[in-house]
Coordinates of N, CA and C in Angstrom, one line a residue:
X4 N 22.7 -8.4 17.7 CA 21.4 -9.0 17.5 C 20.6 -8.1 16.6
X5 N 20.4 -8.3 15.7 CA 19.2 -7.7 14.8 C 17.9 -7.5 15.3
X6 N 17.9 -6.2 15.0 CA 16.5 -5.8 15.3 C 14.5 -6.6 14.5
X7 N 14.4 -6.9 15.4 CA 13.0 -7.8 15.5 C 11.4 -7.0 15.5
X8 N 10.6 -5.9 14.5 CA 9.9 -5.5 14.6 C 8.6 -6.1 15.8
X9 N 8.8 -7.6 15.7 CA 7.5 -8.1 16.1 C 7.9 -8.0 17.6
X10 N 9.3 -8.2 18.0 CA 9.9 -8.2 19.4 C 9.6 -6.6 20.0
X11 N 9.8 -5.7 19.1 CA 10.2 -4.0 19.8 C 8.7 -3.6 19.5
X12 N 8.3 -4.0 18.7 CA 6.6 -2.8 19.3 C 5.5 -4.3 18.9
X13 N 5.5 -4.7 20.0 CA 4.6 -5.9 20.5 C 2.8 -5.3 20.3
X14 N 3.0 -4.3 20.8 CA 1.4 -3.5 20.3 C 1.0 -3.8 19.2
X15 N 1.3 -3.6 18.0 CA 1.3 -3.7 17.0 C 1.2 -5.3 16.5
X16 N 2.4 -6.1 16.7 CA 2.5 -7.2 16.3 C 2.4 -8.4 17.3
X17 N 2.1 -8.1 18.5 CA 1.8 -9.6 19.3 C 0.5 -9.0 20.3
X18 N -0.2 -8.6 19.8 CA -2.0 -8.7 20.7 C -2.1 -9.7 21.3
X19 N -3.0 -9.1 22.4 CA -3.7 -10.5 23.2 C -4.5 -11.5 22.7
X20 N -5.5 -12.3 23.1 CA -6.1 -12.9 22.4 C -7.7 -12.9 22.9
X21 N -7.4 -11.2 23.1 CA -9.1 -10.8 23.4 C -8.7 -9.7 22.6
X22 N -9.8 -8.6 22.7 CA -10.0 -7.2 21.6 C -9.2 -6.2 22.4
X23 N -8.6 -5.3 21.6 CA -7.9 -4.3 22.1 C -8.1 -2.8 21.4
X24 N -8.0 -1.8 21.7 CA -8.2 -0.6 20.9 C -6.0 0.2 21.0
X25 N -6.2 0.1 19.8 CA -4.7 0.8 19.6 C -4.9 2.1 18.6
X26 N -4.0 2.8 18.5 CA -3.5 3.9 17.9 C -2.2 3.8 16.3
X27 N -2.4 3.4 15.5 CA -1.2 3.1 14.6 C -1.0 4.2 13.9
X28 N 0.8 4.6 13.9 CA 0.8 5.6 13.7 C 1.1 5.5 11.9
X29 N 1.7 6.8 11.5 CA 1.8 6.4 10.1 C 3.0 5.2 9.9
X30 N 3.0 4.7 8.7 CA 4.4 3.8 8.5 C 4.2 3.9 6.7
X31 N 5.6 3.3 6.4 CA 5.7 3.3 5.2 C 5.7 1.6 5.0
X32 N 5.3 1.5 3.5 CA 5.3 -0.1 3.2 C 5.4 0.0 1.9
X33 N 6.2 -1.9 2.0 CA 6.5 -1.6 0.5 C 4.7 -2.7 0.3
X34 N 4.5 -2.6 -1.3 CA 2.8 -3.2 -0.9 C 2.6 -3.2 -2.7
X35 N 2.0 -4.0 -2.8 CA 1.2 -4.5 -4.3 C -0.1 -4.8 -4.3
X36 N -1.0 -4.3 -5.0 CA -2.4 -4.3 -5.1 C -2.6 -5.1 -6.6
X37 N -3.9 -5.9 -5.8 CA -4.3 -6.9 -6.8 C -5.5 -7.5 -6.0
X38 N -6.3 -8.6 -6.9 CA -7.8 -9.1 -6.9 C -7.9 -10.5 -7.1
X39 N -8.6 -11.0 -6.3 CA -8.6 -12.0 -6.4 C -8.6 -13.3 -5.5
X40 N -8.8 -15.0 -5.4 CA -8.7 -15.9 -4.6 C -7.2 -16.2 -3.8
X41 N -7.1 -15.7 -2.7 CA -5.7 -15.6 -2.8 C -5.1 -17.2 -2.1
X42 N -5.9 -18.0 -2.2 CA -5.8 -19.4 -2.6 C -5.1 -20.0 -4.2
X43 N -5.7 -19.4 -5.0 CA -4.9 -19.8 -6.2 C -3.5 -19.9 -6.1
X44 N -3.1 -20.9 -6.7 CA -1.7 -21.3 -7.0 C -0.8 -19.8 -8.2
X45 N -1.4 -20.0 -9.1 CA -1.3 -18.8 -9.6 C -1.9 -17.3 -10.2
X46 N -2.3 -17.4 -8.8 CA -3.0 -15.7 -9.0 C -2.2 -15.0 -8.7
X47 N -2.9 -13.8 -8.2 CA -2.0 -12.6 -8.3 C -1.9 -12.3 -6.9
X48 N -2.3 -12.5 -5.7 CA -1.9 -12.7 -4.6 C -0.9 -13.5 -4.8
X49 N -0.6 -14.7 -5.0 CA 0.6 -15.4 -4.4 C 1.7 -14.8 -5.6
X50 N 1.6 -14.3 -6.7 CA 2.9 -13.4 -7.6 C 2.9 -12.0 -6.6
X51 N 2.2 -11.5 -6.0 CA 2.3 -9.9 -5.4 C 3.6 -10.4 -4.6
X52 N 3.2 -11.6 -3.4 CA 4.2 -12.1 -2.4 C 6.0 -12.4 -2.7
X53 N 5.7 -12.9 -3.7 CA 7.2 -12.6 -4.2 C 7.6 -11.3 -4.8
X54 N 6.8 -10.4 -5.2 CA 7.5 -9.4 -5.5 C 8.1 -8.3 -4.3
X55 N 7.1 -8.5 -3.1 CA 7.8 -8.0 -1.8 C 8.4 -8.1 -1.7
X56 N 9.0 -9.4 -1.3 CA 10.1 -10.3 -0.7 C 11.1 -10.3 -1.5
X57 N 11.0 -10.1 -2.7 CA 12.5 -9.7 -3.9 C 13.1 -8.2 -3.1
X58 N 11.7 -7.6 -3.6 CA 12.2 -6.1 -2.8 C 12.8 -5.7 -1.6
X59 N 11.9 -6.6 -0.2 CA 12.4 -6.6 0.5 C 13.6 -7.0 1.2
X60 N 14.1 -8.0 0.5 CA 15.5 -8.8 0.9 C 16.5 -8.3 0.0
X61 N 15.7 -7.2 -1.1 CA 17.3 -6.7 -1.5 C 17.5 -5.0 -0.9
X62 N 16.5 -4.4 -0.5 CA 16.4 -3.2 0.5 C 17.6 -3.9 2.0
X63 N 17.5 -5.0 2.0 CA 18.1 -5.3 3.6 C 19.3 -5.5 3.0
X64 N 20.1 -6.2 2.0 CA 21.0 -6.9 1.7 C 22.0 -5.7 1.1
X65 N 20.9 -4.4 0.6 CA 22.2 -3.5 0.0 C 22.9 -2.9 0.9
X66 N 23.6 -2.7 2.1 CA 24.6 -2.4 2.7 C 25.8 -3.4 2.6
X67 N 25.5 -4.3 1.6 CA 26.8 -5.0 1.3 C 27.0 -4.9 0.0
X68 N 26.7 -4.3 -0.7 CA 27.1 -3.9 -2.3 C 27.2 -2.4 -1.8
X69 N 27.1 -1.4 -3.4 CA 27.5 -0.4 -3.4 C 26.3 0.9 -3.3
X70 N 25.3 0.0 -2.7 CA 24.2 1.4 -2.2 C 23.8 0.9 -1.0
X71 N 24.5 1.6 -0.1 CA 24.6 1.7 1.4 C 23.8 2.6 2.4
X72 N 22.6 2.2 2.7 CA 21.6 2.9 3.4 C 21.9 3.7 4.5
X73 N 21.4 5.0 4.1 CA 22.7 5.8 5.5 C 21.1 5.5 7.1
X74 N 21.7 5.5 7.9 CA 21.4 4.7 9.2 C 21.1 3.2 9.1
X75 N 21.2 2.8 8.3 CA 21.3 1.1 8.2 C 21.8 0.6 9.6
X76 N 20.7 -0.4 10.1 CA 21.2 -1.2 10.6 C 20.7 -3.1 10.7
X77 N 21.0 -4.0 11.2 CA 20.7 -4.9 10.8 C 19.2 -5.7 11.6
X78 N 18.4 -6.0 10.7 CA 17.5 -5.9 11.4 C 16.3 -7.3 10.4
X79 N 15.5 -7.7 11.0 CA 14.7 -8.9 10.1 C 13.3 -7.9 9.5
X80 N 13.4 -8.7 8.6 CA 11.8 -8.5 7.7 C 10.7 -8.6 8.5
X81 N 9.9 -7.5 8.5 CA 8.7 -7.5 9.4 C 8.2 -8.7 8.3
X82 N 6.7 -9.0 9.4 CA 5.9 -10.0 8.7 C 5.1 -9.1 7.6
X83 N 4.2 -10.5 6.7 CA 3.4 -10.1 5.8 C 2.7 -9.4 6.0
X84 N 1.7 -8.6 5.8 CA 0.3 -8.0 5.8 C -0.4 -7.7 4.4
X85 N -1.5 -7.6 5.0 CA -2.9 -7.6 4.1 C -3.8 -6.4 4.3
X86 N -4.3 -5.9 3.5 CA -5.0 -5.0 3.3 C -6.3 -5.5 2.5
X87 N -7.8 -6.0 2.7 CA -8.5 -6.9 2.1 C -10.2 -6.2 2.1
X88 N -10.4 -6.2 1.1 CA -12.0 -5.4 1.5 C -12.6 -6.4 -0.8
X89 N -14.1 -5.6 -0.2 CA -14.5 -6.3 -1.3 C -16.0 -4.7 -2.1
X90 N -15.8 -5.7 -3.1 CA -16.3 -4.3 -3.9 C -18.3 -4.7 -3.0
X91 N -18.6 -3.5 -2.6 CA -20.3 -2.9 -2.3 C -20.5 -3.4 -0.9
X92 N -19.4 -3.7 0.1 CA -20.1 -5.0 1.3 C -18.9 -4.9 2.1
X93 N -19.4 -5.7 3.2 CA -18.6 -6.4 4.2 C -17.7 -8.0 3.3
X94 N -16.8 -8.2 3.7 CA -15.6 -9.2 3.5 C -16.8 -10.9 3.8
X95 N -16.8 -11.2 2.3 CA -17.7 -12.5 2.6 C -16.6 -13.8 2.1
X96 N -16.3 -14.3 3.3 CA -15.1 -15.3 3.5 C -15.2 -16.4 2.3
X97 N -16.7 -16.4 2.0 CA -17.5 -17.7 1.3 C -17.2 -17.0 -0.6
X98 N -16.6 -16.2 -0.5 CA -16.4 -15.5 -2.4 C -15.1 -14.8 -2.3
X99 N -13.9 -16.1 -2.1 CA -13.1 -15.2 -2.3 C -12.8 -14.4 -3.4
X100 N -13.0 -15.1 -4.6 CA -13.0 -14.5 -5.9 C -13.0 -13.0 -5.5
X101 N -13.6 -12.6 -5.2 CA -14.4 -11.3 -5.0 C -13.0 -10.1 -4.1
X102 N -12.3 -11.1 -3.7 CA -11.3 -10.4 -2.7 C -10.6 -8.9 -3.7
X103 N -10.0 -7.8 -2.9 CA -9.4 -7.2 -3.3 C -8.1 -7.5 -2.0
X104 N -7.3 -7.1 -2.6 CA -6.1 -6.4 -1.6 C -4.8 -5.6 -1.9
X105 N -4.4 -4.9 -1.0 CA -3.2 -4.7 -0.9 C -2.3 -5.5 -0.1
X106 N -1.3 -6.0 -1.0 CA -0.2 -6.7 -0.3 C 1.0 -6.0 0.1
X107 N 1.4 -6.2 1.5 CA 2.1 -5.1 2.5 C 3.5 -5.9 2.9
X108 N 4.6 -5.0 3.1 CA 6.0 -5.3 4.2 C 6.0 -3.9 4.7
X109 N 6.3 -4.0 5.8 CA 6.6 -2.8 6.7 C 7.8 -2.1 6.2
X110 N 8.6 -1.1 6.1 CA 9.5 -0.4 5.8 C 10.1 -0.1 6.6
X111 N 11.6 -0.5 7.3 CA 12.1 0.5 8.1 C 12.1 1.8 7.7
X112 N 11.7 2.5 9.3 CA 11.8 3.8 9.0 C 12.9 5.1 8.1
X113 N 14.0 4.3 8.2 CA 15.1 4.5 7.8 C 15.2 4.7 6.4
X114 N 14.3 3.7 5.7 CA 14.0 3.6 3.8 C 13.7 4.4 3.7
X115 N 14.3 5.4 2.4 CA 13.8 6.7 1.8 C 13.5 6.1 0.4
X116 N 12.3 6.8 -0.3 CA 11.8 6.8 -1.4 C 12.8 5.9 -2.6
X117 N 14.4 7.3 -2.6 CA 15.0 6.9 -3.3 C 15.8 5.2 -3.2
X118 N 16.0 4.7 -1.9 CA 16.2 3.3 -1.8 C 15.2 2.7 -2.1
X119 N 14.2 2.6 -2.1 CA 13.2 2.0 -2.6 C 13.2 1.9 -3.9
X120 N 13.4 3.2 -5.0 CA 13.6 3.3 -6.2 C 15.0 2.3 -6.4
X121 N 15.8 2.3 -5.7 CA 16.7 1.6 -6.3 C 16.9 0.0 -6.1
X122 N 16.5 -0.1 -5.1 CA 15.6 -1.6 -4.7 C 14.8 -2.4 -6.1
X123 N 13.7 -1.4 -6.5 CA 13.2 -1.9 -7.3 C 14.2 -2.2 -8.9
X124 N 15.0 -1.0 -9.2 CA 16.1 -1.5 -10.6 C 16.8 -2.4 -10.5
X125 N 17.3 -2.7 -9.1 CA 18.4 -3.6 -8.9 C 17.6 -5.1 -9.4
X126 N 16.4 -5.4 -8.4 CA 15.3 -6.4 -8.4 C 15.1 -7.0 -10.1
X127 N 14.4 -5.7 -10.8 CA 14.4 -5.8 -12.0 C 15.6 -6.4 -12.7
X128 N 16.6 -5.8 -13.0 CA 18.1 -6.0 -13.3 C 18.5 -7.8 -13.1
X129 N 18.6 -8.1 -12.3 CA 18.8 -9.6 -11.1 C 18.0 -10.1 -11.4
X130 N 16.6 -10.3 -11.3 CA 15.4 -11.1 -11.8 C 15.1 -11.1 -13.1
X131 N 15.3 -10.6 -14.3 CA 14.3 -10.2 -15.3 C 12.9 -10.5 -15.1
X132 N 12.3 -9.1 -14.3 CA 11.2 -9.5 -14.1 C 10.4 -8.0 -13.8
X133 N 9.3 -7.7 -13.9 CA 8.6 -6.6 -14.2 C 7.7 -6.0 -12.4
X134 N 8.7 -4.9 -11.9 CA 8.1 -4.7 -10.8 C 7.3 -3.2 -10.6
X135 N 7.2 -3.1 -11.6 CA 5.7 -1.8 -11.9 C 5.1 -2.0 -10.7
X136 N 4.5 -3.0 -10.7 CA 3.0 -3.1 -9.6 C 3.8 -2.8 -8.0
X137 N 4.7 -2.6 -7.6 CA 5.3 -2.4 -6.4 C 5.6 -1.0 -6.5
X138 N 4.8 -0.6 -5.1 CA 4.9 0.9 -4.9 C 5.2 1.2 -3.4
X139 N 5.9 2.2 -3.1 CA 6.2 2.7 -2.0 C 5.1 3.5 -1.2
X140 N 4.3 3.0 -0.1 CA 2.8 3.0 0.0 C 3.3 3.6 1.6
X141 N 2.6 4.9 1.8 CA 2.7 5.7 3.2 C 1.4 5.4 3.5
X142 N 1.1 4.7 4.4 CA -0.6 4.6 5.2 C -0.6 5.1 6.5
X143 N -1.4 6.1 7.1 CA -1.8 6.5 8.3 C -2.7 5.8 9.0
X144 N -2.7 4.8 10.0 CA -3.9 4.2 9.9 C -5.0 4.2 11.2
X145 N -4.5 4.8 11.9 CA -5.3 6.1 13.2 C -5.9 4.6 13.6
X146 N -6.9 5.0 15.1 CA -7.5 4.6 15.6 C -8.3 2.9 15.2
X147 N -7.7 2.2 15.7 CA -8.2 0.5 15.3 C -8.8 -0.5 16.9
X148 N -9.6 -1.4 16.4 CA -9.7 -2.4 17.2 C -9.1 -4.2 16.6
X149 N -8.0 -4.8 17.5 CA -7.6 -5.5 16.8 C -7.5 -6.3 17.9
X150 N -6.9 -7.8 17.5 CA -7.2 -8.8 18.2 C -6.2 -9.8 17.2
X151 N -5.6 -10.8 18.5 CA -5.1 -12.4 17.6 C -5.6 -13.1 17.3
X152 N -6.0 -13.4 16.2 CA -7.1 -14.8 15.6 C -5.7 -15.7 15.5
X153 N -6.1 -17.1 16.4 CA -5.5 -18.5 16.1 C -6.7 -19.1 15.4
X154 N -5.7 -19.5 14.6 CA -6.7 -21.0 13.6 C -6.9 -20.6 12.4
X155 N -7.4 -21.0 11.6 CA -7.6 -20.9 10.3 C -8.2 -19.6 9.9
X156 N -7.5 -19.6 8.7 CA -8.1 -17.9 8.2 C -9.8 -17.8 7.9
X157 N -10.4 -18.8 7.5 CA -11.9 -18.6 7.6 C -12.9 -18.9 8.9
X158 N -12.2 -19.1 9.6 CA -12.8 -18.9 11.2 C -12.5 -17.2 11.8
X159 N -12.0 -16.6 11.1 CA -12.1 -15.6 11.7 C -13.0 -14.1 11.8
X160 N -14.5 -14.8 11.1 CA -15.0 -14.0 11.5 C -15.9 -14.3 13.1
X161 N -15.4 -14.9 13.9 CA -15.7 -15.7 15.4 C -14.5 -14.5 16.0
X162 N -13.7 -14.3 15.5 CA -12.7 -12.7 16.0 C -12.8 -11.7 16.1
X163 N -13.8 -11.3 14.5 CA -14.1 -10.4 14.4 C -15.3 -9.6 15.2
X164 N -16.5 -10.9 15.5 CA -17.3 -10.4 15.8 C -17.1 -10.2 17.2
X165 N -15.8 -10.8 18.2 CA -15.8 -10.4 19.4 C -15.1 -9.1 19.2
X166 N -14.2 -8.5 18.2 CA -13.9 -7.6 18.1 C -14.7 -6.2 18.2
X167 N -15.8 -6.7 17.1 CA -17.0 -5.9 17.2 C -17.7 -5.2 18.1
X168 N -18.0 -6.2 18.9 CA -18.7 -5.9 20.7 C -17.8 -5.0 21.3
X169 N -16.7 -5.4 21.5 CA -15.7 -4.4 22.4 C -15.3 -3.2 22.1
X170 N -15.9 -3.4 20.4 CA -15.6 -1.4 19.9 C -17.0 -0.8 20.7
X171 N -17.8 -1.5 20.3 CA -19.2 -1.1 20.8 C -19.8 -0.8 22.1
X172 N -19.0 -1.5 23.1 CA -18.9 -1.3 24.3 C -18.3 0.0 24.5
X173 N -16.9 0.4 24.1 CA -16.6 1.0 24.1 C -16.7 2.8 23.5
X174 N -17.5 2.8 23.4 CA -17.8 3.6 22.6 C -17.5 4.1 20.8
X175 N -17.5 3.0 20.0 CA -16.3 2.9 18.8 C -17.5 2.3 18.0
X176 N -17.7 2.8 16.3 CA -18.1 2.3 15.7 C -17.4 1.9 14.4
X177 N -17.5 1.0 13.8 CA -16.6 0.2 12.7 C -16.8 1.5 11.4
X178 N -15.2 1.8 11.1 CA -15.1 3.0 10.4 C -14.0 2.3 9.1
X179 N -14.5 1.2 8.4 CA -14.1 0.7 6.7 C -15.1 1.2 5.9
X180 N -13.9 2.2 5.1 CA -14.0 2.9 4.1 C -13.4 2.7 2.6
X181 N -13.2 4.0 1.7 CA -12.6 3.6 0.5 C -11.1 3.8 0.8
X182 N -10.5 4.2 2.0 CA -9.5 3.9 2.4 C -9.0 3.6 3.9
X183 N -9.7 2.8 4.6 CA -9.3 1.9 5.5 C -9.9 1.0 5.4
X184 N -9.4 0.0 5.6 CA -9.5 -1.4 5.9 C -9.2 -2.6 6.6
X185 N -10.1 -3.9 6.1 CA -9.8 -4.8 6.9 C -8.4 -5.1 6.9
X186 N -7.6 -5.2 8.1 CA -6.0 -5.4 8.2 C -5.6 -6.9 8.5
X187 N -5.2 -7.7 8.0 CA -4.4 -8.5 8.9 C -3.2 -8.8 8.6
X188 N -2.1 -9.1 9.5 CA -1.1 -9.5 9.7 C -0.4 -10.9 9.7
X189 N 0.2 -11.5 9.6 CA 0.6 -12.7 9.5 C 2.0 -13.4 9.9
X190 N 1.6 -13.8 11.5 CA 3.2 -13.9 12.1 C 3.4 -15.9 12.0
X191 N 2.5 -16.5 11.3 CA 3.1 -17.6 11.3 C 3.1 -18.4 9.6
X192 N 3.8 -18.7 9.2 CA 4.1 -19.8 7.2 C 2.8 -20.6 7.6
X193 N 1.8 -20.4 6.9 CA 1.0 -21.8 6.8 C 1.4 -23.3 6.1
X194 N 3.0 -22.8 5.2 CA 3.7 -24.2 4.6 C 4.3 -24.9 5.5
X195 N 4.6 -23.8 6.9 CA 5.0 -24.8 8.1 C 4.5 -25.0 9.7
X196 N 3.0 -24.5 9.4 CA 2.2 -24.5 10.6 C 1.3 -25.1 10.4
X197 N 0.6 -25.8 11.4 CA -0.6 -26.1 11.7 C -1.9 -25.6 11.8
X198 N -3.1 -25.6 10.8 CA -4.0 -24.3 10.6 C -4.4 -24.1 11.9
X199 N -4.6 -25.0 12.9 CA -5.0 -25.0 13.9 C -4.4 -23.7 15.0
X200 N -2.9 -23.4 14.6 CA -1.8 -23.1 15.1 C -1.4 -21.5 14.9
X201 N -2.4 -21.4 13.3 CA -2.2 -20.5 12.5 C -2.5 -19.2 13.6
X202 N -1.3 -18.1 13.8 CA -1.4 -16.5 14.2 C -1.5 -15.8 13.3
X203 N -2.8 -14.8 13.6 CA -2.7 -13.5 12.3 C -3.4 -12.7 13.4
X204 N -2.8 -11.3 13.1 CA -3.8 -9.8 14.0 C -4.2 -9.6 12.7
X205 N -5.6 -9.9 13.4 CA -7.2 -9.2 12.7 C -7.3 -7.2 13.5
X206 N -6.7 -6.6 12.2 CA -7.3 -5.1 12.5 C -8.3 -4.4 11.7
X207 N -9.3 -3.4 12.5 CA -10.3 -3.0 11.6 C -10.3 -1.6 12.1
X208 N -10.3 -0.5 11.5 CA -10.3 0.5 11.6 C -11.8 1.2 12.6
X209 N -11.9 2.2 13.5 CA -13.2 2.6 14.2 C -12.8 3.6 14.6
X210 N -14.2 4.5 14.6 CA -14.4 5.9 14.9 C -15.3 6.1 16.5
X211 N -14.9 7.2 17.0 CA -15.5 7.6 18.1 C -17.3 7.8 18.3
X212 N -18.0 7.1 18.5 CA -19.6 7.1 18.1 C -19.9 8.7 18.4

């Protein structure tokens, strides 16, 4: 059976559906950075998404050609993630234009630099197609308060703000910076879900008051 990130560390990828305070340790990711409505049909959000997914399905698939990942084993594609903040402010749902992000896949631990380098020639090679913008991205992302938002991605600031209270209670104040951010995750295809239906972990970084 292949290993299932979202199955083996459930902390991480299956939250409750109240606020939680976790600890994330470092990981590596493969990730593309870009601006913009990530609604558009052809922006640079929805081109980042394929350049993951090139990356990432040929990072998994090379133990059957002739670059063989030493501890390889067989295992599924973590989900999407996002990394999303906006230039002078808090994340205003109402401009996305305005959006920044980093576009994220988790890394098995196992991926070293140089598979990754070669992930990306092979990609290139196979595709004719230009993967500059894809970088091998180490984030530490320490102390968070996160929570499952069901339903549509612009209802979620009704998540956030219960998130808010429970850092607060807690002794925790919201700590987005010029390098942490708003996080979320994405464990369900909105091409084949119901917005209603729609699972994402809303994470936000916080510091000890």
């Amino acid at each position: 059976m292949a290993f299932d990130y979202k199955k083996e560390y459930k902390e991480f990828y299956m939250p409750a559906s109240k606020p939680t305070i976790i600890t994330v340790p470092k990981m590596n990711y493969i990730a593309v950075r870009g601006k913009g409505n990530p609604n558009d049909e052809n922006g640079e959000y929805k081109k980042s998404i394929g350049f993951l997914y090139a990356i990432a399905f040929t990072i998994k698939m090379s133990y059957k050609g002739s670059h063989k990942i030493d501890g390889y084993f067989e295992y599924v594609v973590p989900p999407l993630e996002g990394f999303w903040w906006q230039d002078g402010g808090e994340i205003d749902y109402a401009n996305k234009e305005g959006f920044n992000f980093i576009s994220l896949i988790r890394l098995p631990d196992f991926v070293a630099k140089a598979d990754f380098d070669w992930a990306i020639e092979q990609a290139t090679k196979k595709k004719k197609d230009d993967f500059s913008r894809v970088e091998f991205l180490t984030y530490d992302e320490g102390v968070c308060v996160q929570c499952m938002h069901i339903g549509s991605y612009d209802d979620e600031p009704k998540t956030v703000a219960l998130m808010h209270e429970y850092m607060k209670v807690n002794g925790y104040d919201l700590d987005i910076t010029e390098s942490r951010y708003h996080h979320e995750i994405y464990l369900s295809d909105p091409r084949k879900c119901a917005v209603d239906k729609l699972k994402t972990v809303v994470r936000h970084p916080i510091k000890r008051i």
